[in-house]
Structure formats: C-alpha cells, structure tokens
mmCIF file of C-alpha atoms and ligand atoms in Angstrom:
data_model
loop_
_atom_site.group_PDB
_atom_site.id
_atom_site.type_symbol
_atom_site.label_atom_id
_atom_site.label_comp_id
_atom_site.label_asym_id
_atom_site.label_seq_id
_atom_site.Cartn_x
_atom_site.Cartn_y
_atom_site.Cartn_z
ATOM 1 C CA UNK A 1 -122.658 114.118 29.157
ATOM 2 C CA UNK A 2 -125.827 113.059 30.966
ATOM 3 C CA UNK A 3 -123.802 111.246 33.536
ATOM 4 C CA UNK A 4 -121.605 114.274 34.208
ATOM 5 C CA UNK A 5 -124.682 116.471 34.531
ATOM 6 C CA UNK A 6 -126.289 114.092 36.986
ATOM 7 C CA UNK A 7 -123.218 113.641 39.105
ATOM 8 C CA UNK A 8 -122.707 117.403 39.371
ATOM 9 C CA UNK A 9 -126.362 118.092 39.883
ATOM 10 C CA UNK A 10 -127.052 115.549 42.553
ATOM 11 C CA UNK A 11 -123.646 115.408 44.185
ATOM 12 C CA UNK A 12 -123.930 111.643 44.216
ATOM 13 C CA UNK A 13 -121.632 109.177 45.879
ATOM 14 C CA UNK A 14 -119.742 107.191 43.226
ATOM 15 C CA UNK A 15 -121.412 103.864 43.965
ATOM 16 C CA UNK A 16 -124.946 105.195 43.522
ATOM 17 C CA UNK A 17 -124.403 106.567 40.022
ATOM 18 C CA UNK A 18 -124.996 103.560 37.807
ATOM 19 C CA UNK A 19 -128.399 102.563 39.104
ATOM 20 C CA UNK A 20 -129.593 106.143 39.059
ATOM 21 C CA UNK A 21 -128.988 106.248 35.319
ATOM 22 C CA UNK A 22 -130.982 103.030 34.933
ATOM 23 C CA UNK A 23 -133.815 104.368 37.096
ATOM 24 C CA UNK A 24 -134.224 107.435 34.886
ATOM 25 C CA UNK A 25 -133.999 105.586 31.568
ATOM 26 C CA UNK A 26 -130.558 107.012 30.761
ATOM 27 C CA UNK A 27 -128.555 103.778 30.773
ATOM 28 C CA UNK A 28 -129.037 101.140 28.079
ATOM 29 C CA UNK A 29 -125.933 99.049 28.761
ATOM 30 C CA UNK A 30 -127.858 96.383 30.735
ATOM 31 C CA UNK A 31 -130.369 95.793 27.931
ATOM 32 C CA UNK A 32 -130.638 93.008 25.374
ATOM 33 C CA UNK A 33 -132.864 92.807 22.296
ATOM 34 C CA UNK A 34 -136.054 90.755 22.352
ATOM 35 C CA UNK A 35 -137.692 90.896 18.921
ATOM 36 C CA UNK A 36 -138.036 94.622 18.199
ATOM 37 C CA UNK A 37 -137.921 95.513 21.923
ATOM 38 C CA UNK A 38 -135.293 95.677 24.643
ATOM 39 C CA UNK A 39 -135.265 94.305 28.204
ATOM 40 C CA UNK A 40 -132.667 93.906 30.935
ATOM 41 C CA UNK A 41 -130.762 90.662 30.413
ATOM 42 C CA UNK A 42 -132.251 89.146 33.586
ATOM 43 C CA UNK A 43 -135.824 90.104 32.689
ATOM 44 C CA UNK A 44 -135.352 88.880 29.091
ATOM 45 C CA UNK A 45 -134.284 85.432 30.347
ATOM 46 C CA UNK A 46 -137.246 85.193 32.725
ATOM 47 C CA UNK A 47 -139.594 86.331 29.961
ATOM 48 C CA UNK A 48 -138.216 83.696 27.561
ATOM 49 C CA UNK A 49 -138.866 80.985 30.169
ATOM 50 C CA UNK A 50 -142.404 82.229 30.749
ATOM 51 C CA UNK A 51 -143.046 82.504 27.001
ATOM 52 C CA UNK A 52 -141.974 78.882 26.462
ATOM 53 C CA UNK A 53 -144.246 77.663 29.261
ATOM 54 C CA UNK A 54 -147.183 79.700 27.947
ATOM 55 C CA UNK A 55 -146.666 78.301 24.444
ATOM 56 C CA UNK A 56 -147.218 74.758 25.699
ATOM 57 C CA UNK A 57 -150.622 75.945 26.981
ATOM 58 C CA UNK A 58 -151.563 77.604 23.687
ATOM 59 C CA UNK A 59 -150.756 81.197 24.675
ATOM 60 C CA UNK A 60 -148.423 83.128 22.352
ATOM 61 C CA UNK A 61 -146.935 85.740 24.710
ATOM 62 C CA UNK A 62 -145.817 88.760 22.685
ATOM 63 C CA UNK A 63 -144.311 92.076 23.768
ATOM 64 C CA UNK A 64 -146.125 95.270 22.853
ATOM 65 C CA UNK A 65 -143.784 97.487 24.840
ATOM 66 C CA UNK A 66 -140.716 96.973 27.018
ATOM 67 C CA UNK A 67 -137.786 99.350 27.726
ATOM 68 C CA UNK A 68 -138.502 103.020 27.006
ATOM 69 C CA UNK A 69 -135.816 105.714 27.378
ATOM 70 C CA UNK A 70 -136.166 109.059 29.169
ATOM 71 C CA UNK A 71 -135.855 110.727 25.773
ATOM 72 C CA UNK A 72 -138.719 108.711 24.282
ATOM 73 C CA UNK A 73 -140.940 109.398 27.321
ATOM 74 C CA UNK A 74 -140.061 113.093 26.993
ATOM 75 C CA UNK A 75 -141.191 113.039 23.327
ATOM 76 C CA UNK A 76 -144.502 111.403 24.302
ATOM 77 C CA UNK A 77 -145.082 113.882 27.152
ATOM 78 C CA UNK A 78 -144.210 116.969 25.096
ATOM 79 C CA UNK A 79 -146.253 115.886 22.088
ATOM 80 C CA UNK A 80 -149.337 115.389 24.269
ATOM 81 C CA UNK A 81 -148.715 118.665 26.125
ATOM 82 C CA UNK A 82 -148.618 120.559 22.812
ATOM 83 C CA UNK A 83 -151.714 118.799 21.499
ATOM 84 C CA UNK A 84 -153.836 119.379 24.619
ATOM 85 C CA UNK A 85 -152.749 123.037 24.846
ATOM 86 C CA UNK A 86 -153.745 123.478 21.170
ATOM 87 C CA UNK A 87 -157.146 122.008 22.054
ATOM 88 C CA UNK A 88 -157.579 124.826 24.582
ATOM 89 C CA UNK A 89 -156.690 123.144 27.885
ATOM 90 C CA UNK A 90 -154.743 125.164 30.467
ATOM 91 C CA UNK A 91 -151.193 123.927 31.221
ATOM 92 C CA UNK A 92 -152.293 122.214 34.443
ATOM 93 C CA UNK A 93 -155.347 120.668 32.750
ATOM 94 C CA UNK A 94 -153.081 119.419 29.961
ATOM 95 C CA UNK A 95 -150.764 117.768 32.500
ATOM 96 C CA UNK A 96 -153.675 116.133 34.349
ATOM 97 C CA UNK A 97 -154.906 114.774 31.018
ATOM 98 C CA UNK A 98 -151.455 113.401 30.123
ATOM 99 C CA UNK A 99 -151.306 111.607 33.465
ATOM 100 C CA UNK A 100 -154.422 109.598 32.670
ATOM 101 C CA UNK A 101 -152.368 107.368 30.393
ATOM 102 C CA UNK A 102 -148.726 108.521 30.375
ATOM 103 C CA UNK A 103 -146.008 109.097 32.934
ATOM 104 C CA UNK A 104 -143.803 112.092 33.574
ATOM 105 C CA UNK A 105 -140.366 111.421 31.990
ATOM 106 C CA UNK A 106 -138.012 110.023 34.616
ATOM 107 C CA UNK A 107 -140.798 108.173 36.461
ATOM 108 C CA UNK A 108 -141.802 105.360 34.084
ATOM 109 C CA UNK A 109 -141.233 101.779 35.161
ATOM 110 C CA UNK A 110 -140.567 101.109 31.476
ATOM 111 C CA UNK A 111 -137.277 103.048 31.969
ATOM 112 C CA UNK A 112 -135.880 100.134 33.979
ATOM 113 C CA UNK A 113 -136.052 97.348 31.383
ATOM 114 C CA UNK A 114 -138.027 95.214 33.856
ATOM 115 C CA UNK A 115 -141.583 96.039 32.790
ATOM 116 C CA UNK A 116 -143.579 94.719 29.841
ATOM 117 C CA UNK A 117 -146.897 95.266 28.109
ATOM 118 C CA UNK A 118 -148.041 91.990 26.578
ATOM 119 C CA UNK A 119 -150.572 90.510 24.219
ATOM 120 C CA UNK A 120 -151.483 87.036 22.942
ATOM 121 C CA UNK A 121 -150.447 86.353 19.340
ATOM 122 C CA UNK A 122 -153.017 83.541 19.220
ATOM 123 C CA UNK A 123 -155.960 85.840 20.023
ATOM 124 C CA UNK A 124 -158.071 87.179 17.136
ATOM 125 C CA UNK A 125 -156.427 90.330 15.702
ATOM 126 C CA UNK A 126 -157.513 93.515 17.500
ATOM 127 C CA UNK A 127 -157.199 97.095 16.326
ATOM 128 C CA UNK A 128 -156.884 98.220 19.947
ATOM 129 C CA UNK A 129 -155.275 95.866 22.448
ATOM 130 C CA UNK A 130 -154.879 98.076 25.501
ATOM 131 C CA UNK A 131 -158.530 97.960 26.569
ATOM 132 C CA UNK A 132 -159.144 96.484 30.049
ATOM 133 C CA UNK A 133 -162.544 94.988 29.174
ATOM 134 C CA UNK A 134 -160.906 92.808 26.490
ATOM 135 C CA UNK A 135 -159.166 90.866 29.289
ATOM 136 C CA UNK A 136 -162.431 89.940 31.034
ATOM 137 C CA UNK A 137 -165.785 88.242 30.426
ATOM 138 C CA UNK A 138 -165.734 86.958 26.840
ATOM 139 C CA UNK A 139 -162.922 89.266 25.670
ATOM 140 C CA UNK A 140 -160.178 88.046 23.285
ATOM 141 C CA UNK A 141 -157.450 88.246 25.950
ATOM 142 C CA UNK A 142 -159.219 86.225 28.651
ATOM 143 C CA UNK A 143 -157.044 83.116 28.040
ATOM 144 C CA UNK A 144 -153.901 85.295 28.278
ATOM 145 C CA UNK A 145 -155.118 86.993 31.447
ATOM 146 C CA UNK A 146 -156.139 83.735 33.107
ATOM 147 C CA UNK A 147 -152.851 82.056 32.225
ATOM 148 C CA UNK A 148 -150.832 84.998 33.547
ATOM 149 C CA UNK A 149 -152.856 85.190 36.760
ATOM 150 C CA UNK A 150 -152.228 81.490 37.381
ATOM 151 C CA UNK A 151 -148.597 81.263 36.262
ATOM 152 C CA UNK A 152 -146.750 84.584 35.913
ATOM 153 C CA UNK A 153 -145.600 84.679 39.534
ATOM 154 C CA UNK A 154 -143.728 81.376 39.013
ATOM 155 C CA UNK A 155 -141.453 83.268 36.623
ATOM 156 C CA UNK A 156 -141.231 86.407 38.791
ATOM 157 C CA UNK A 157 -143.787 88.505 36.897
ATOM 158 C CA UNK A 158 -146.574 90.467 38.613
ATOM 159 C CA UNK A 159 -149.312 92.847 37.504
ATOM 160 C CA UNK A 160 -148.427 96.432 38.446
ATOM 161 C CA UNK A 161 -151.628 98.442 37.970
ATOM 162 C CA UNK A 162 -154.113 96.050 39.548
ATOM 163 C CA UNK A 163 -157.899 96.271 39.695
ATOM 164 C CA UNK A 164 -157.985 97.312 43.329
ATOM 165 C CA UNK A 165 -160.182 100.184 44.488
ATOM 166 C CA UNK A 166 -157.716 101.033 47.273
ATOM 167 C CA UNK A 167 -154.876 101.556 44.797
ATOM 168 C CA UNK A 168 -154.144 105.155 43.663
ATOM 169 C CA UNK A 169 -152.506 106.448 40.456
ATOM 170 C CA UNK A 170 -152.815 104.933 37.002
ATOM 171 C CA UNK A 171 -155.911 103.070 35.889
ATOM 172 C CA UNK A 172 -156.127 99.269 35.761
ATOM 173 C CA UNK A 173 -153.736 97.843 33.132
ATOM 174 C CA UNK A 174 -154.211 94.071 32.755
ATOM 175 C CA UNK A 175 -151.413 93.993 30.126
ATOM 176 C CA UNK A 176 -148.590 95.541 32.196
ATOM 177 C CA UNK A 177 -146.336 93.156 34.163
ATOM 178 C CA UNK A 178 -143.080 93.676 36.019
ATOM 179 C CA UNK A 179 -140.207 91.304 36.693
ATOM 180 C CA UNK A 180 -140.282 91.674 40.449
ATOM 181 C CA UNK A 181 -136.856 90.307 41.537
ATOM 182 C CA UNK A 182 -135.170 93.111 39.629
ATOM 183 C CA UNK A 183 -137.844 95.825 39.743
ATOM 184 C CA UNK A 184 -138.160 95.589 43.512
ATOM 185 C CA UNK A 185 -134.538 96.670 43.873
ATOM 186 C CA UNK A 186 -135.035 99.564 41.491
ATOM 187 C CA UNK A 187 -138.161 100.832 43.229
ATOM 188 C CA UNK A 188 -136.350 100.683 46.578
ATOM 189 C CA UNK A 189 -133.504 102.790 45.150
ATOM 190 C CA UNK A 190 -135.782 105.269 43.411
ATOM 191 C CA UNK A 191 -135.939 108.628 45.141
ATOM 192 C CA UNK A 192 -138.246 111.435 43.992
ATOM 193 C CA UNK A 193 -135.587 114.025 44.793
ATOM 194 C CA UNK A 194 -133.126 112.803 42.175
ATOM 195 C CA UNK A 195 -135.767 112.272 39.505
ATOM 196 C CA UNK A 196 -137.191 115.756 40.058
ATOM 197 C CA UNK A 197 -133.747 117.388 39.922
ATOM 198 C CA UNK A 198 -132.961 115.714 36.620
ATOM 199 C CA UNK A 199 -136.417 116.468 35.170
ATOM 200 C CA UNK A 200 -135.968 120.153 35.992
ATOM 201 C CA UNK A 201 -132.398 120.250 34.639
ATOM 202 C CA UNK A 202 -133.482 118.819 31.272
ATOM 203 C CA UNK A 203 -136.189 121.459 30.785
ATOM 204 C CA UNK A 204 -139.086 119.290 29.574
ATOM 205 C CA UNK A 205 -141.823 121.297 27.821
ATOM 206 C CA UNK A 206 -144.650 121.860 30.316
ATOM 207 C CA UNK A 207 -142.273 121.072 33.156
ATOM 208 C CA UNK A 208 -142.469 124.660 34.436
ATOM 209 C CA UNK A 209 -145.958 123.802 35.709
ATOM 210 C CA UNK A 210 -144.695 120.869 37.757
ATOM 211 C CA UNK A 211 -143.279 122.033 41.089
ATOM 212 C CA UNK A 212 -141.828 120.134 44.007
ATOM 213 C CA UNK A 213 -145.182 119.743 45.791
ATOM 214 C CA UNK A 214 -146.852 118.414 42.643
ATOM 215 C CA UNK A 215 -143.950 115.991 42.152
ATOM 216 C CA UNK A 216 -144.088 114.692 45.711
ATOM 217 C CA UNK A 217 -147.836 114.094 45.500
ATOM 218 C CA UNK A 218 -147.410 112.392 42.100
ATOM 219 C CA UNK A 219 -144.670 110.163 43.528
ATOM 220 C CA UNK A 220 -146.916 109.010 46.361
ATOM 221 C CA UNK A 221 -150.050 108.524 44.262
ATOM 222 C CA UNK A 222 -148.617 107.230 40.999
ATOM 223 C CA UNK A 223 -145.085 105.848 41.452
ATOM 224 C CA UNK A 224 -146.056 104.118 44.705
ATOM 225 C CA UNK A 225 -149.621 103.452 43.492
ATOM 226 C CA UNK A 226 -148.833 99.886 42.452
ATOM 227 C CA UNK A 227 -149.743 96.297 43.356
ATOM 228 C CA UNK A 228 -149.029 96.006 47.096
ATOM 229 C CA UNK A 229 -147.000 92.812 46.389
ATOM 230 C CA UNK A 230 -144.409 95.055 44.709
ATOM 231 C CA UNK A 231 -143.588 97.213 47.704
ATOM 232 C CA UNK A 232 -143.482 94.658 50.513
HETATM 233 ZN ZN1 ZN B 1 -146.826 99.516 30.398
#
C-alpha cells in the first residue's frame, strides 16, 4: 500500500523505489534484531565488532535507540504537537519546540537502521542518560565518550550532532553515532522533494503548518546540519 502510494505520488523510476522506502522508514526488510532494537544487517555486524572491542577495554556498549519507523516518528511528533498546543503554544511555536529534540517524520536518520544512541552498561545507573554534560568533565559517560572518540571510526561509526559552533540544526548529542559506510549512501540518495511529498500525502497532524519553504530550510539546517565528515 505505502509502496504503491509512493510510486504513484513520486512517479519514481523502478530502480529508485527500494532505497526511498528505507530512507523514509517504510522498509524493514533490511533490518535484524539486536537485543530489543533493530539495525540494518551491515550496521548490526559493525556494531557487534565495536561492542566486543569496547568490552575488552571495560566499556559495555548498549543501545538505547536504533531503527525507528516513519509511523513511530509520526506518533512522537503528533503527541508533542497536541501537548504543546494544549499548553497554549501556536501551531508554529509548537513545531519549533518539537524540533528542539525531535525530527519531522520522514527525516530521521533513525529511519535508516544505520544510526544508534548508546550508553555504557558499566556506568553508574542514571535516571536520565541523554544529557550532554554527563559525557564530559567528571560525568558518568566520560569513559564511553573517550573510548568512542578514540576508536569508533575504526569500526565505521561517527558522531552526527557534534559540538561544533559552525554546525546548524539539532543540539550536540554525544550519544548519537552513525555507521558511515552505509549512512553516507543514504544521505546522498535522500532528496527533500520526495520526503516532503510523502509527508504531505500521509497527513501528519500539524503538517498543514509545514510548507515547502519551511521544509527546504529545515532540510538545509537540520538534515544537512551534521558532522562535516558525513557529507564529504
Ligand atoms: Zn539518536
């Protein structure tokens, strides 16, 4: 059904169809299970290798988040839109607020099965893990961060939302890594036109306030607002 809709909507050449479904979080056929999460088979293998190496250095690499479908991202977006509207924000204010921490469905790198949010199972238990300061100074995730900075690239993994004042888009996320050999291909194939067309066709709540100009600016600032190593 989704595939038929997309093909009709975008008038796509046959060969382009499969990756477009992956890019939008609509295809799960390339995924394998890793604990309670899912990753592309290639990314899962690279992660397993990295996890084994980290373990020998006393770091227990654990996934907090991996693949996320379009549908799941839509639920997150719509739930936040409803909540912020109920708190009295205008529709555009609500969307700006959502974009502090969440993506527009169809634009998340977690749709691809190549991106992971990680923690260290050997660190003291934390109620909140996704706090940048906990990865620096004397924070509980300093050993994890230092190990990843020194070693992740050997396994193909890179930070996406770096601490770089020249970078635009999402805030610094020291827990979010991407498997570059695969993700690089996906980012190169990603076009804002197709994602926008699908987003509009689905009818996401709040989506009426996102027009083509907004989408294009978001694409430049957020989707392309990543570690410069990722878009070379
Ligand atoms: Zn993430």
